[in-house]
Coordinates of C-alpha atoms in Angstrom, one line a residue:
M25 CA 12.7 12.4 22.8
I26 CA 9.4 10.3 23.5
R27 CA 6.7 10.8 21.4
S28 CA 3.2 9.8 21.5
T29 CA 2.3 6.7 19.5
N30 CA -1.6 7.6 19.8
A31 CA -2.5 8.8 16.4
E32 CA -5.3 11.2 17.8
D33 CA -2.7 13.2 19.5
Y34 CA -1.4 14.4 16.2
Q35 CA -4.5 15.4 14.5
R36 CA -5.1 19.0 15.9
I37 CA -1.7 20.4 16.7
A38 CA -0.6 23.6 15.0
T39 CA 2.2 22.3 12.8
P40 CA 1.1 21.0 9.2
V41 CA 3.3 18.0 9.1
A42 CA 3.6 15.8 12.3
A43 CA 5.7 12.6 12.4
M44 CA 5.0 9.6 14.5
P45 CA 7.3 6.3 14.7
K46 CA 5.6 3.1 15.8
D47 CA 6.4 -0.4 15.6
F48 CA 4.0 -3.3 15.3
P49 CA 4.4 -7.2 15.5
A50 CA 3.8 -9.5 13.0
G51 CA 0.0 -10.1 12.1
H52 CA -1.2 -7.0 13.7
H53 CA -4.5 -5.8 12.5
I54 CA -5.7 -2.1 12.9
P55 CA -9.3 -2.1 12.5
P56 CA -11.3 0.5 10.1
H57 CA -10.9 4.1 11.2
R58 CA -10.3 7.5 9.8
H59 CA -8.2 10.6 10.5
E60 CA -8.8 14.2 10.2
R61 CA -5.2 14.7 8.8
G62 CA -4.0 12.9 5.7
Q63 CA -1.5 10.0 6.3
L64 CA 1.6 9.1 4.7
L65 CA 2.4 5.5 5.7
Y66 CA 5.9 4.4 5.3
A67 CA 7.5 1.2 6.9
T68 CA 11.3 1.0 7.0
Q69 CA 10.8 -2.8 7.6
G70 CA 7.8 -5.0 6.8
V71 CA 5.0 -5.1 4.4
M72 CA 1.7 -3.3 5.2
R73 CA -1.8 -4.2 3.6
I74 CA -4.1 -1.2 3.6
G75 CA -7.9 -1.7 2.7
T76 CA -10.2 1.0 2.0
A77 CA -13.8 1.0 0.1
Q78 CA -12.0 1.3 -3.0
G79 CA -9.7 -1.7 -2.7
T80 CA -6.5 -2.9 -1.2
W81 CA -2.9 -1.4 -1.4
M82 CA 0.4 -3.3 -0.6
V83 CA 3.1 -1.3 0.7
P84 CA 6.4 -3.0 0.8
P85 CA 9.6 -1.4 2.3
Q86 CA 10.9 1.8 0.4
R87 CA 7.3 2.4 -0.7
A88 CA 4.6 4.5 1.0
L89 CA 0.9 5.1 1.0
W90 CA -0.6 8.2 0.8
I91 CA -4.1 8.2 2.4
P92 CA -6.1 11.5 2.2
P93 CA -7.9 13.1 5.1
Q94 CA -11.3 11.2 6.4
T95 CA -10.4 8.3 4.5
E96 CA -11.6 4.9 6.3
H97 CA -9.0 2.5 6.0
E98 CA -7.7 -0.6 7.9
I99 CA -4.1 -1.8 8.1
H100 CA -2.7 -5.7 8.2
M101 CA 0.9 -6.1 9.1
S102 CA 2.9 -8.9 7.2
G103 CA 5.7 -9.5 9.4
A104 CA 7.0 -7.1 12.2
V105 CA 6.7 -3.7 10.7
A106 CA 8.6 -0.4 11.5
M107 CA 5.7 2.2 10.7
R108 CA 6.9 6.0 10.2
T109 CA 3.8 7.9 9.7
L110 CA 3.4 11.6 8.6
Y111 CA 0.1 13.5 9.5
I112 CA -0.6 16.1 7.1
A113 CA -3.2 18.8 8.0
P114 CA -5.9 19.2 5.3
R115 CA -4.8 22.7 4.4
A116 CA -1.4 21.4 3.7
A117 CA -2.7 18.5 1.9
R118 CA -4.7 20.3 -0.7
H119 CA -2.2 19.8 -3.5
L120 CA -1.7 16.2 -3.0
P121 CA -3.9 13.5 -4.7
R122 CA -7.5 13.1 -3.7
D123 CA -7.4 9.2 -3.8
C124 CA -5.0 6.7 -2.0
Q125 CA -1.8 6.1 -4.0
V126 CA 1.4 3.9 -3.3
I127 CA 4.4 6.0 -4.0
D128 CA 8.2 5.2 -4.5
V129 CA 10.2 6.5 -1.7
S130 CA 13.6 8.1 -3.0
P131 CA 16.7 8.4 -0.9
L132 CA 15.8 12.0 -0.3
L133 CA 12.1 11.4 0.6
R134 CA 13.2 8.4 3.2
A135 CA 15.9 10.9 4.6
L136 CA 13.2 13.8 5.1
I137 CA 10.8 11.2 6.6
L138 CA 13.4 10.1 9.1
A139 CA 14.7 13.4 9.9
A140 CA 11.3 14.7 10.6
M141 CA 10.9 11.9 13.3
E142 CA 13.8 13.5 15.2
E143 CA 12.3 17.0 15.2
P144 CA 9.8 18.2 17.8
V145 CA 6.2 17.5 17.0
E146 CA 5.4 21.1 17.3
Y147 CA 8.3 22.7 15.7
P148 CA 8.8 26.5 15.8
R149 CA 8.6 28.7 12.7
G150 CA 12.0 29.2 11.1
S151 CA 13.5 25.9 12.6
R152 CA 15.0 22.9 11.0
G153 CA 11.8 21.0 11.7
E154 CA 9.8 23.6 9.6
A155 CA 12.0 23.5 6.7
I156 CA 12.1 19.7 6.5
A157 CA 8.2 19.6 6.6
K158 CA 8.2 22.3 3.9
L159 CA 10.4 20.0 1.7
L160 CA 8.5 17.0 2.5
L161 CA 5.4 18.6 0.9
H162 CA 7.2 19.8 -1.8
E163 CA 8.7 16.3 -2.6
L164 CA 5.4 14.5 -2.2
R165 CA 3.9 16.6 -4.9
A166 CA 6.3 15.2 -7.5
V167 CA 6.6 11.4 -6.7
P168 CA 4.7 9.1 -9.3
A169 CA 2.3 6.7 -8.3
L170 CA 3.0 2.9 -8.4
P171 CA 0.7 0.0 -9.7
L172 CA 0.3 -1.8 -6.2
H173 CA -3.4 -1.2 -6.0
L174 CA -6.1 -3.9 -6.1
P175 CA -9.4 -2.3 -6.8
M176 CA -12.4 -4.2 -5.2
P177 CA -15.8 -4.0 -7.1
Q178 CA -19.3 -3.1 -5.6
E179 CA -21.2 -5.3 -7.6
S180 CA -22.4 -8.2 -5.5
R181 CA -21.7 -10.8 -8.0
L182 CA -18.5 -9.7 -9.1
Q183 CA -17.5 -9.5 -5.2
K184 CA -18.3 -13.2 -4.9
V185 CA -16.0 -14.0 -8.1
C186 CA -13.3 -12.0 -6.8
Q187 CA -13.4 -13.6 -3.5
K188 CA -13.0 -16.9 -5.1
I189 CA -10.2 -15.8 -6.9
L190 CA -8.4 -14.5 -3.9
H191 CA -8.9 -17.7 -2.2
S192 CA -7.4 -19.9 -4.7
L193 CA -4.7 -17.8 -6.5
G194 CA -2.6 -20.8 -7.6
R195 CA -5.5 -22.1 -9.8
D196 CA -6.1 -20.8 -13.2
A197 CA -10.0 -21.0 -13.2
D198 CA -11.2 -19.5 -16.6
I199 CA -13.5 -16.8 -17.0
E200 CA -16.3 -19.0 -18.3
S201 CA -16.6 -21.4 -15.3
L202 CA -16.5 -18.2 -12.8
A203 CA -19.2 -16.6 -14.8
A204 CA -21.5 -19.6 -14.8
G205 CA -20.9 -19.9 -11.0
A206 CA -22.2 -16.2 -10.7
G207 CA -25.0 -16.5 -13.0
L208 CA -23.3 -14.5 -15.7
S209 CA -22.0 -15.1 -19.2
S210 CA -18.3 -14.8 -19.7
R211 CA -19.0 -11.6 -21.7
S212 CA -21.1 -9.9 -19.0
L213 CA -18.3 -10.9 -16.5
A214 CA -15.8 -9.2 -18.4
R215 CA -17.6 -6.1 -18.8
L216 CA -18.5 -6.0 -15.1
F217 CA -14.8 -6.4 -14.3
Q218 CA -13.8 -3.5 -16.6
R219 CA -16.6 -1.2 -15.2
E220 CA -16.0 -2.1 -11.7
T221 CA -12.5 -2.2 -11.3
G222 CA -11.1 -0.4 -14.4
M223 CA -9.1 -3.6 -15.2
G224 CA -9.7 -6.7 -17.3
F225 CA -10.1 -10.2 -15.6
A226 CA -6.6 -11.5 -16.2
A227 CA -5.0 -8.4 -15.5
W228 CA -6.9 -8.2 -12.0
R229 CA -6.0 -11.7 -11.3
Q230 CA -2.4 -10.9 -12.1
Q231 CA -2.5 -7.9 -9.5
A232 CA -4.0 -10.1 -6.9
R233 CA -1.2 -12.6 -7.4
L234 CA 1.2 -9.7 -7.3
A235 CA 0.1 -8.4 -4.0
E236 CA 0.0 -12.0 -2.5
A237 CA 3.6 -12.4 -3.8
L238 CA 4.8 -9.3 -2.0
T239 CA 3.5 -10.7 1.3
Q240 CA 5.0 -13.7 1.0
L241 CA 8.3 -12.7 -0.4
S242 CA 8.5 -10.2 2.6
G243 CA 8.5 -13.1 5.0
G244 CA 11.4 -14.7 3.4
K245 CA 9.6 -17.2 1.3
P246 CA 11.9 -18.4 -1.6
V247 CA 11.0 -17.4 -5.0
A248 CA 10.4 -21.2 -6.1
L249 CA 7.7 -21.8 -3.6
V250 CA 5.9 -18.5 -4.2
A251 CA 5.9 -19.2 -7.6
A252 CA 4.5 -22.5 -7.3
D253 CA 2.0 -21.2 -4.6
L254 CA 0.7 -18.6 -7.0
G255 CA 0.4 -21.3 -10.1
Y256 CA 3.3 -20.0 -12.2
T257 CA 5.1 -22.9 -14.2
S258 CA 8.5 -22.0 -13.2
P259 CA 10.2 -19.3 -10.9
A260 CA 11.6 -17.7 -14.2
A261 CA 7.9 -17.2 -15.4
F262 CA 7.2 -15.6 -12.0
T263 CA 10.2 -13.4 -11.9
A264 CA 9.3 -12.1 -15.4
M265 CA 5.7 -11.1 -14.2
F266 CA 7.5 -9.5 -11.2
R267 CA 10.1 -7.5 -13.3
K268 CA 7.1 -6.5 -15.9
S269 CA 4.9 -5.1 -13.1
L270 CA 7.6 -3.5 -10.7
G271 CA 10.5 -2.9 -13.2
T272 CA 13.0 -5.1 -11.3
T273 CA 13.4 -8.8 -9.8
P274 CA 12.3 -9.7 -6.4
S275 CA 15.7 -9.5 -4.9
R276 CA 16.5 -6.1 -5.8
Y277 CA 13.0 -5.0 -5.0
F278 CA 13.5 -5.9 -1.5
G279 CA 17.0 -4.4 -1.4
T280 CA 18.9 -7.5 -0.8
A281 CA 19.3 -11.3 -1.8
R282 CA 18.7 -13.7 0.9
N283 CA 20.8 -17.0 0.8
S284 CA 19.7 -20.6 2.1
G285 CA 16.8 -20.5 -0.5
G286 CA 15.4 -17.2 0.5
I287 CA 14.5 -14.4 -1.9
S288 CA 16.6 -14.8 -5.3
A289 CA 16.1 -14.6 -9.0

């Protein structure tokens, strides 16, 4: 069964859930765009970085991103990406979150997403495809959000500070020097961080490092090199941060340990 890989072909069909498989080469960029339907982005391979006006979301394998209808977003591929997308009609998405959220993909949800790819795009009433779609929507209402969001501020001075941090994640520049460079006091900068991002300065930088770590690890870079690149004193310190943030080690997070200096710890 051959399916269209043009997202526009899935926006106005009658079925509430439409499934589209599409593969992308490493480094591919999809520029800012929006869809009439909500979108569940899932990759069986590779890491996606999705950007919106509200921030950046990292989506590694076995995780997915929910994007509400009419949300402008762009996508960067880290490594080759095997994307499996569900386009969900607004009427069917009314019980789903109103903001973007990264979610964990359970074995059941993964099986349902992949099964939907095998059904006709416009499945008939009473069919297996309709049953899969109904169960997909039921499962999506229950999954918890994961902390893989890096909120971006709107205030211009804070944006410049954030860009400095993102361009030198391996350096531990203190809040005083960053504040001075932006013409602010450290107290004002701390208040701005909390107001604009909902996070403290240190927490935001750690989240930025985690996002970069996911990108590097997905490409097979060894934990020791990732830890050093991001300014951690040791691989153990980096792994402790990773475990605290995501509940497991890098090797378990990506599903398998890699030999010859690959993902470990």
